[in-house]
Amino acid sequence: MRIDIWSDIVCPFCYVGKRNLEQALAEFEHRDEVEVVWHSFELDPSATEHPAGSLPELIAGKYQMPLEQAIASQESLAEHARKVGLDFNWRQARYGNTFDAHRVIHYASEQGLASAAQEAFKMAYFTEGRSVQDHESILDIASEIGLDTAEVEAVLKSDRYAADVRADEQLARQLGINGVPFFLIESKWAVSGAQPAEALLQALRHVWAVSYTHPTLSTILRGVSHADSPEQTTQ
């Protein structure tokens, strides 16, 4: 069974959603037959390494809310993250552009390290206060999961995998995805947002029962590469 996931590195719900999916898969009876495919999504393609203002100030400006409300939202996210074992140090987060990191994750995918790269970059941003835009920082993060430093440096100095990132984003637009995380199961069933592990597990079991209990339907679904209008199983 295949799960396609659209995610951004600096999206807190994406990190929570990743952990919730891992918990769901740990309980899923057919977890050894699940393939997870990661796709790039940029929440803010215009982001810069050194924006004017703190993260709460940026959020307050973007969503036209009082600064106190933006701070409270970050505190709430940090508390929610703690419940799934994550440490959000939002006060030291170094907001930045994620395009180059997404390119490196595509390279990591070719090495069988896509999930490890997703985890490493999200932890670097949310927990460790490291830049996910600065090339030296990206090199350090990539080397920590076993990627070849010279190859990663070559990627960063070129436009390699840029087309892959743009293709992911184009496919997201075609599917009507305007927020992440977004999970597409077997190219047909969609789960949007950082749903609880229980909801994700329920979705996995539903799709398995429908797709693999009935051989004829299973054969049809395996031949589908992309869904024109994914069926929403969970909101």
PDB file of C-alpha atoms in Angstrom:
ATOM      1  CA  MET A   1       0.000   0.000   0.000  1.00  0.00           C
ATOM      2  CA  ARG A   2       1.362   3.393  -0.961  1.00  0.00           C
ATOM      3  CA  ILE A   3       1.057   6.619   1.030  1.00  0.00           C
ATOM      4  CA  ASP A   4       2.033   9.880  -0.666  1.00  0.00           C
ATOM      5  CA  ILE A   5       2.676  12.765   1.724  1.00  0.00           C
ATOM      6  CA  TRP A   6       2.991  16.468   0.917  1.00  0.00           C
ATOM      7  CA  SER A   7       4.906  18.268   3.670  1.00  0.00           C
ATOM      8  CA  ASP A   8       7.026  21.324   4.407  1.00  0.00           C
ATOM      9  CA  ILE A   9       9.994  21.380   6.752  1.00  0.00           C
ATOM     10  CA  VAL A  10       8.870  24.461   8.706  1.00  0.00           C
ATOM     11  CA  CYS A  11       5.256  23.289   9.098  1.00  0.00           C
ATOM     12  CA  PRO A  12       4.591  22.310  12.731  1.00  0.00           C
ATOM     13  CA  PHE A  13       1.524  20.296  11.796  1.00  0.00           C
ATOM     14  CA  CYS A  14       3.650  18.333   9.315  1.00  0.00           C
ATOM     15  CA  TYR A  15       6.044  17.272  12.072  1.00  0.00           C
ATOM     16  CA  VAL A  16       3.155  16.292  14.345  1.00  0.00           C
ATOM     17  CA  GLY A  17       1.482  14.528  11.414  1.00  0.00           C
ATOM     18  CA  LYS A  18       4.669  12.592  10.672  1.00  0.00           C
ATOM     19  CA  ARG A  19       4.873  11.370  14.241  1.00  0.00           C
ATOM     20  CA  ASN A  20       1.164  10.472  14.284  1.00  0.00           C
ATOM     21  CA  LEU A  21       1.580   8.452  11.086  1.00  0.00           C
ATOM     22  CA  GLU A  22       4.537   6.604  12.590  1.00  0.00           C
ATOM     23  CA  GLN A  23       2.425   5.711  15.609  1.00  0.00           C
ATOM     24  CA  ALA A  24      -0.414   4.562  13.353  1.00  0.00           C
ATOM     25  CA  LEU A  25       1.930   2.417  11.252  1.00  0.00           C
ATOM     26  CA  ALA A  26       3.364   0.835  14.416  1.00  0.00           C
ATOM     27  CA  GLU A  27      -0.112  -0.556  15.105  1.00  0.00           C
ATOM     28  CA  PHE A  28      -1.056  -1.304  11.498  1.00  0.00           C
ATOM     29  CA  GLU A  29      -1.169  -5.021  10.835  1.00  0.00           C
ATOM     30  CA  HIS A  30       0.234  -4.648   7.297  1.00  0.00           C
ATOM     31  CA  ARG A  31       2.910  -2.008   8.031  1.00  0.00           C
ATOM     32  CA  ASP A  32       5.614  -4.072   6.299  1.00  0.00           C
ATOM     33  CA  GLU A  33       3.680  -3.706   3.052  1.00  0.00           C
ATOM     34  CA  VAL A  34       3.407   0.089   3.211  1.00  0.00           C
ATOM     35  CA  GLU A  35       5.493   2.387   1.015  1.00  0.00           C
ATOM     36  CA  VAL A  36       5.738   6.050   2.082  1.00  0.00           C
ATOM     37  CA  VAL A  37       6.595   8.589  -0.629  1.00  0.00           C
ATOM     38  CA  TRP A  38       7.397  12.170   0.394  1.00  0.00           C
ATOM     39  CA  HIS A  39       6.554  15.210  -1.736  1.00  0.00           C
ATOM     40  CA  SER A  40       7.723  18.809  -1.456  1.00  0.00           C
ATOM     41  CA  PHE A  41       5.428  21.655  -0.470  1.00  0.00           C
ATOM     42  CA  GLU A  42       6.498  25.228   0.334  1.00  0.00           C
ATOM     43  CA  LEU A  43       4.222  27.103   2.706  1.00  0.00           C
ATOM     44  CA  ASP A  44       6.080  30.337   1.981  1.00  0.00           C
ATOM     45  CA  PRO A  45       8.161  30.266  -1.219  1.00  0.00           C
ATOM     46  CA  SER A  46       9.114  33.925  -0.662  1.00  0.00           C
ATOM     47  CA  ALA A  47      10.623  33.271   2.781  1.00  0.00           C
ATOM     48  CA  THR A  48      14.103  34.627   3.494  1.00  0.00           C
ATOM     49  CA  GLU A  49      16.818  33.552   5.914  1.00  0.00           C
ATOM     50  CA  HIS A  50      16.660  36.672   8.064  1.00  0.00           C
ATOM     51  CA  PRO A  51      13.102  37.997   8.051  1.00  0.00           C
ATOM     52  CA  ALA A  52      12.241  41.226   9.804  1.00  0.00           C
ATOM     53  CA  GLY A  53      10.854  40.231  13.173  1.00  0.00           C
ATOM     54  CA  SER A  54      10.480  37.132  15.302  1.00  0.00           C
ATOM     55  CA  LEU A  55       8.444  34.072  14.313  1.00  0.00           C
ATOM     56  CA  PRO A  56       5.380  35.240  16.297  1.00  0.00           C
ATOM     57  CA  GLU A  57       5.670  38.679  14.684  1.00  0.00           C
ATOM     58  CA  LEU A  58       5.760  37.084  11.233  1.00  0.00           C
ATOM     59  CA  ILE A  59       2.698  34.977  12.069  1.00  0.00           C
ATOM     60  CA  ALA A  60       0.860  37.987  13.506  1.00  0.00           C
ATOM     61  CA  GLY A  61       1.523  39.931  10.327  1.00  0.00           C
ATOM     62  CA  LYS A  62       0.623  37.108   7.971  1.00  0.00           C
ATOM     63  CA  TYR A  63      -2.678  36.272   9.645  1.00  0.00           C
ATOM     64  CA  GLN A  64      -3.528  39.787  10.846  1.00  0.00           C
ATOM     65  CA  MET A  65      -3.745  38.849  14.515  1.00  0.00           C
ATOM     66  CA  PRO A  66      -2.451  40.474  17.719  1.00  0.00           C
ATOM     67  CA  LEU A  67       1.091  39.519  18.690  1.00  0.00           C
ATOM     68  CA  GLU A  68      -0.146  38.047  21.976  1.00  0.00           C
ATOM     69  CA  GLN A  69      -2.446  35.714  20.042  1.00  0.00           C
ATOM     70  CA  ALA A  70       0.422  34.633  17.791  1.00  0.00           C
ATOM     71  CA  ILE A  71       2.590  33.866  20.816  1.00  0.00           C
ATOM     72  CA  ALA A  72      -0.258  31.919  22.413  1.00  0.00           C
ATOM     73  CA  SER A  73      -0.662  29.906  19.205  1.00  0.00           C
ATOM     74  CA  GLN A  74       2.994  28.899  19.304  1.00  0.00           C
ATOM     75  CA  GLU A  75       2.714  27.891  22.945  1.00  0.00           C
ATOM     76  CA  SER A  76      -0.342  25.808  22.101  1.00  0.00           C
ATOM     77  CA  LEU A  77       1.501  24.120  19.229  1.00  0.00           C
ATOM     78  CA  ALA A  78       4.451  23.361  21.493  1.00  0.00           C
ATOM     79  CA  GLU A  79       2.136  21.757  24.043  1.00  0.00           C
ATOM     80  CA  HIS A  80       0.422  19.716  21.330  1.00  0.00           C
ATOM     81  CA  ALA A  81       3.829  18.601  20.049  1.00  0.00           C
ATOM     82  CA  ARG A  82       4.916  17.485  23.516  1.00  0.00           C
ATOM     83  CA  LYS A  83       1.960  15.120  23.652  1.00  0.00           C
ATOM     84  CA  VAL A  84       3.429  13.156  20.727  1.00  0.00           C
ATOM     85  CA  GLY A  85       7.002  13.299  22.025  1.00  0.00           C
ATOM     86  CA  LEU A  86       8.256  16.331  20.089  1.00  0.00           C
ATOM     87  CA  ASP A  87      10.092  19.367  21.442  1.00  0.00           C
ATOM     88  CA  PHE A  88       9.149  22.646  19.729  1.00  0.00           C
ATOM     89  CA  ASN A  89      11.588  25.417  20.621  1.00  0.00           C
ATOM     90  CA  TRP A  90       9.739  28.065  18.645  1.00  0.00           C
ATOM     91  CA  ARG A  91      11.548  30.976  20.312  1.00  0.00           C
ATOM     92  CA  GLN A  92      14.847  29.963  18.707  1.00  0.00           C
ATOM     93  CA  ALA A  93      13.435  28.798  15.359  1.00  0.00           C
ATOM     94  CA  ARG A  94      15.357  30.243  12.410  1.00  0.00           C
ATOM     95  CA  TYR A  95      12.675  30.769   9.803  1.00  0.00           C
ATOM     96  CA  GLY A  96      13.852  30.526   6.210  1.00  0.00           C
ATOM     97  CA  ASN A  97      13.299  29.359   2.669  1.00  0.00           C
ATOM     98  CA  THR A  98      13.014  25.573   2.342  1.00  0.00           C
ATOM     99  CA  PHE A  99      13.473  25.122  -1.416  1.00  0.00           C
ATOM    100  CA  ASP A 100      17.107  23.951  -1.306  1.00  0.00           C
ATOM    101  CA  ALA A 101      16.415  21.639   1.630  1.00  0.00           C
ATOM    102  CA  HIS A 102      13.589  20.087  -0.369  1.00  0.00           C
ATOM    103  CA  ARG A 103      16.025  19.517  -3.245  1.00  0.00           C
ATOM    104  CA  VAL A 104      18.392  17.727  -0.873  1.00  0.00           C
ATOM    105  CA  ILE A 105      15.525  15.598   0.424  1.00  0.00           C
ATOM    106  CA  HIS A 106      14.849  14.484  -3.151  1.00  0.00           C
ATOM    107  CA  TYR A 107      18.500  13.446  -3.380  1.00  0.00           C
ATOM    108  CA  ALA A 108      18.115  11.657  -0.037  1.00  0.00           C
ATOM    109  CA  SER A 109      15.091   9.834  -1.426  1.00  0.00           C
ATOM    110  CA  GLU A 110      17.258   8.350  -4.169  1.00  0.00           C
ATOM    111  CA  GLN A 111      19.530   7.020  -1.420  1.00  0.00           C
ATOM    112  CA  GLY A 112      16.618   5.490   0.480  1.00  0.00           C
ATOM    113  CA  LEU A 113      16.824   8.167   3.191  1.00  0.00           C
ATOM    114  CA  ALA A 114      13.771  10.338   2.511  1.00  0.00           C
ATOM    115  CA  SER A 115      12.091   9.726   5.873  1.00  0.00           C
ATOM    116  CA  ALA A 116      15.380  10.190   7.712  1.00  0.00           C
ATOM    117  CA  ALA A 117      15.935  13.489   5.891  1.00  0.00           C
ATOM    118  CA  GLN A 118      12.408  14.675   6.684  1.00  0.00           C
ATOM    119  CA  GLU A 119      13.006  13.914  10.363  1.00  0.00           C
ATOM    120  CA  ALA A 120      16.464  15.501  10.438  1.00  0.00           C
ATOM    121  CA  PHE A 121      15.427  18.784   8.820  1.00  0.00           C
ATOM    122  CA  LYS A 122      12.268  19.122  10.893  1.00  0.00           C
ATOM    123  CA  MET A 123      14.190  18.426  14.113  1.00  0.00           C
ATOM    124  CA  ALA A 124      16.879  20.899  13.086  1.00  0.00           C
ATOM    125  CA  TYR A 125      14.296  23.623  12.622  1.00  0.00           C
ATOM    126  CA  PHE A 126      11.809  22.950  15.410  1.00  0.00           C
ATOM    127  CA  THR A 127      14.039  21.559  18.165  1.00  0.00           C
ATOM    128  CA  GLU A 128      17.627  22.587  17.538  1.00  0.00           C
ATOM    129  CA  GLY A 129      17.231  26.135  16.229  1.00  0.00           C
ATOM    130  CA  ARG A 130      19.320  25.447  13.142  1.00  0.00           C
ATOM    131  CA  SER A 131      18.930  27.060   9.754  1.00  0.00           C
ATOM    132  CA  VAL A 132      17.259  25.018   7.021  1.00  0.00           C
ATOM    133  CA  GLN A 133      18.253  27.531   4.350  1.00  0.00           C
ATOM    134  CA  ASP A 134      21.950  28.209   4.958  1.00  0.00           C
ATOM    135  CA  HIS A 135      23.970  25.816   2.806  1.00  0.00           C
ATOM    136  CA  GLU A 136      26.552  25.045   5.474  1.00  0.00           C
ATOM    137  CA  SER A 137      23.778  24.123   7.870  1.00  0.00           C
ATOM    138  CA  ILE A 138      22.066  21.977   5.233  1.00  0.00           C
ATOM    139  CA  LEU A 139      25.360  20.184   4.595  1.00  0.00           C
ATOM    140  CA  ASP A 140      25.789  19.461   8.297  1.00  0.00           C
ATOM    141  CA  ILE A 141      22.238  18.144   8.653  1.00  0.00           C
ATOM    142  CA  ALA A 142      22.568  15.977   5.534  1.00  0.00           C
ATOM    143  CA  SER A 143      25.897  14.513   6.657  1.00  0.00           C
ATOM    144  CA  GLU A 144      24.379  13.502  10.010  1.00  0.00           C
ATOM    145  CA  ILE A 145      22.018  11.057   8.280  1.00  0.00           C
ATOM    146  CA  GLY A 146      24.774   9.572   6.145  1.00  0.00           C
ATOM    147  CA  LEU A 147      24.458  11.528   2.914  1.00  0.00           C
ATOM    148  CA  ASP A 148      27.671  12.120   1.001  1.00  0.00           C
ATOM    149  CA  THR A 149      28.792  15.677   1.759  1.00  0.00           C
ATOM    150  CA  ALA A 150      30.428  16.200  -1.629  1.00  0.00           C
ATOM    151  CA  GLU A 151      27.269  15.062  -3.430  1.00  0.00           C
ATOM    152  CA  VAL A 152      25.035  17.284  -1.305  1.00  0.00           C
ATOM    153  CA  GLU A 153      27.345  20.224  -1.945  1.00  0.00           C
ATOM    154  CA  ALA A 154      27.141  19.517  -5.672  1.00  0.00           C
ATOM    155  CA  VAL A 155      23.352  19.495  -5.459  1.00  0.00           C
ATOM    156  CA  LEU A 156      23.307  22.829  -3.635  1.00  0.00           C
ATOM    157  CA  LYS A 157      25.661  24.443  -6.160  1.00  0.00           C
ATOM    158  CA  SER A 158      23.470  23.361  -9.059  1.00  0.00           C
ATOM    159  CA  ASP A 159      19.777  23.274  -9.902  1.00  0.00           C
ATOM    160  CA  ARG A 160      19.543  19.496  -9.487  1.00  0.00           C
ATOM    161  CA  TYR A 161      16.162  18.304  -8.212  1.00  0.00           C
ATOM    162  CA  ALA A 162      14.642  21.762  -8.680  1.00  0.00           C
ATOM    163  CA  ALA A 163      12.327  20.300 -11.315  1.00  0.00           C
ATOM    164  CA  ASP A 164      11.345  17.523  -8.893  1.00  0.00           C
ATOM    165  CA  VAL A 165      10.330  20.037  -6.224  1.00  0.00           C
ATOM    166  CA  ARG A 166       8.319  22.046  -8.750  1.00  0.00           C
ATOM    167  CA  ALA A 167       6.682  18.867 -10.059  1.00  0.00           C
ATOM    168  CA  ASP A 168       5.566  17.967  -6.536  1.00  0.00           C
ATOM    169  CA  GLU A 169       4.094  21.420  -6.076  1.00  0.00           C
ATOM    170  CA  GLN A 170       2.385  21.329  -9.462  1.00  0.00           C
ATOM    171  CA  LEU A 171       0.822  17.965  -8.647  1.00  0.00           C
ATOM    172  CA  ALA A 172      -0.379  19.395  -5.332  1.00  0.00           C
ATOM    173  CA  ARG A 173      -2.138  22.205  -7.218  1.00  0.00           C
ATOM    174  CA  GLN A 174      -3.709  19.713  -9.609  1.00  0.00           C
ATOM    175  CA  LEU A 175      -5.040  17.711  -6.677  1.00  0.00           C
ATOM    176  CA  GLY A 176      -6.374  20.816  -4.973  1.00  0.00           C
ATOM    177  CA  ILE A 177      -3.954  20.590  -2.041  1.00  0.00           C
ATOM    178  CA  ASN A 178      -3.633  23.979  -0.372  1.00  0.00           C
ATOM    179  CA  GLY A 179      -2.493  22.912   3.076  1.00  0.00           C
ATOM    180  CA  VAL A 180      -0.162  20.354   4.602  1.00  0.00           C
ATOM    181  CA  PRO A 181       0.348  17.717   5.791  1.00  0.00           C
ATOM    182  CA  PHE A 182      -1.678  15.949   3.147  1.00  0.00           C
ATOM    183  CA  PHE A 183      -1.775  12.161   2.975  1.00  0.00           C
ATOM    184  CA  LEU A 184      -2.923  10.412  -0.200  1.00  0.00           C
ATOM    185  CA  ILE A 185      -3.402   6.681   0.268  1.00  0.00           C
ATOM    186  CA  GLU A 186      -3.350   4.404  -2.768  1.00  0.00           C
ATOM    187  CA  SER A 187      -3.741   7.475  -5.034  1.00  0.00           C
ATOM    188  CA  LYS A 188      -7.396   7.744  -4.052  1.00  0.00           C
ATOM    189  CA  TRP A 189      -8.126   8.271  -0.347  1.00  0.00           C
ATOM    190  CA  ALA A 190      -7.068  11.589   1.175  1.00  0.00           C
ATOM    191  CA  VAL A 191      -6.452  12.565   4.775  1.00  0.00           C
ATOM    192  CA  SER A 192      -5.758  16.242   5.365  1.00  0.00           C
ATOM    193  CA  GLY A 193      -4.071  17.791   8.374  1.00  0.00           C
ATOM    194  CA  ALA A 194      -2.278  16.470  11.446  1.00  0.00           C
ATOM    195  CA  GLN A 195      -4.948  13.939  12.277  1.00  0.00           C
ATOM    196  CA  PRO A 196      -4.554  11.827  15.447  1.00  0.00           C
ATOM    197  CA  ALA A 197      -2.802   8.491  15.132  1.00  0.00           C
ATOM    198  CA  GLU A 198      -6.117   6.735  15.769  1.00  0.00           C
ATOM    199  CA  ALA A 199      -7.749   8.463  12.792  1.00  0.00           C
ATOM    200  CA  LEU A 200      -4.823   7.626  10.527  1.00  0.00           C
ATOM    201  CA  LEU A 201      -4.875   4.008  11.649  1.00  0.00           C
ATOM    202  CA  GLN A 202      -8.596   3.844  10.921  1.00  0.00           C
ATOM    203  CA  ALA A 203      -7.985   5.267   7.443  1.00  0.00           C
ATOM    204  CA  LEU A 204      -5.202   2.750   6.750  1.00  0.00           C
ATOM    205  CA  ARG A 205      -7.379  -0.167   7.811  1.00  0.00           C
ATOM    206  CA  HIS A 206     -10.306   1.117   5.736  1.00  0.00           C
ATOM    207  CA  VAL A 207      -8.205   1.463   2.594  1.00  0.00           C
ATOM    208  CA  TRP A 208      -6.617  -1.956   3.122  1.00  0.00           C
ATOM    209  CA  ALA A 209      -9.994  -3.610   3.579  1.00  0.00           C
ATOM    210  CA  VAL A 210     -11.433  -1.985   0.466  1.00  0.00           C
ATOM    211  CA  SER A 211      -8.349  -2.322  -1.739  1.00  0.00           C
ATOM    212  CA  TYR A 212      -6.849  -5.664  -0.795  1.00  0.00           C
ATOM    213  CA  THR A 213      -9.765  -7.750   0.418  1.00  0.00           C
ATOM    214  CA  HIS A 214     -11.337  -7.637  -3.046  1.00  0.00           C
ATOM    215  CA  PRO A 215      -8.823  -8.756  -5.717  1.00  0.00           C
ATOM    216  CA  THR A 216     -10.573  -7.091  -8.653  1.00  0.00           C
ATOM    217  CA  LEU A 217     -10.736  -3.692  -6.997  1.00  0.00           C
ATOM    218  CA  SER A 218      -7.189  -4.092  -5.720  1.00  0.00           C
ATOM    219  CA  THR A 219      -5.903  -4.638  -9.234  1.00  0.00           C
ATOM    220  CA  ILE A 220      -7.682  -1.532 -10.476  1.00  0.00           C
ATOM    221  CA  LEU A 221      -6.346   0.694  -7.684  1.00  0.00           C
ATOM    222  CA  ARG A 222      -2.774  -0.465  -8.115  1.00  0.00           C
ATOM    223  CA  GLY A 223      -2.904   0.772 -11.682  1.00  0.00           C
ATOM    224  CA  VAL A 224      -3.899   4.295 -10.687  1.00  0.00           C
ATOM    225  CA  SER A 225      -0.957   6.698 -10.680  1.00  0.00           C
ATOM    226  CA  HIS A 226      -2.700   9.889  -9.649  1.00  0.00           C
ATOM    227  CA  ALA A 227      -6.181  10.723  -8.399  1.00  0.00           C
ATOM    228  CA  ASP A 228      -8.261  13.362 -10.162  1.00  0.00           C
ATOM    229  CA  SER A 229     -10.445  13.952  -7.122  1.00  0.00           C
ATOM    230  CA  PRO A 230      -9.247  12.194  -3.949  1.00  0.00           C
ATOM    231  CA  GLU A 231     -11.954  10.920  -1.652  1.00  0.00           C
ATOM    232  CA  GLN A 232     -11.754  12.622   1.734  1.00  0.00           C
ATOM    233  CA  THR A 233     -11.808   9.987   4.461  1.00  0.00           C
ATOM    234  CA  THR A 234     -11.009  12.374   7.317  1.00  0.00           C
ATOM    235  CA  GLN A 235     -11.215  16.104   7.764  1.00  0.00           C
TER     236      GLN A 235
END
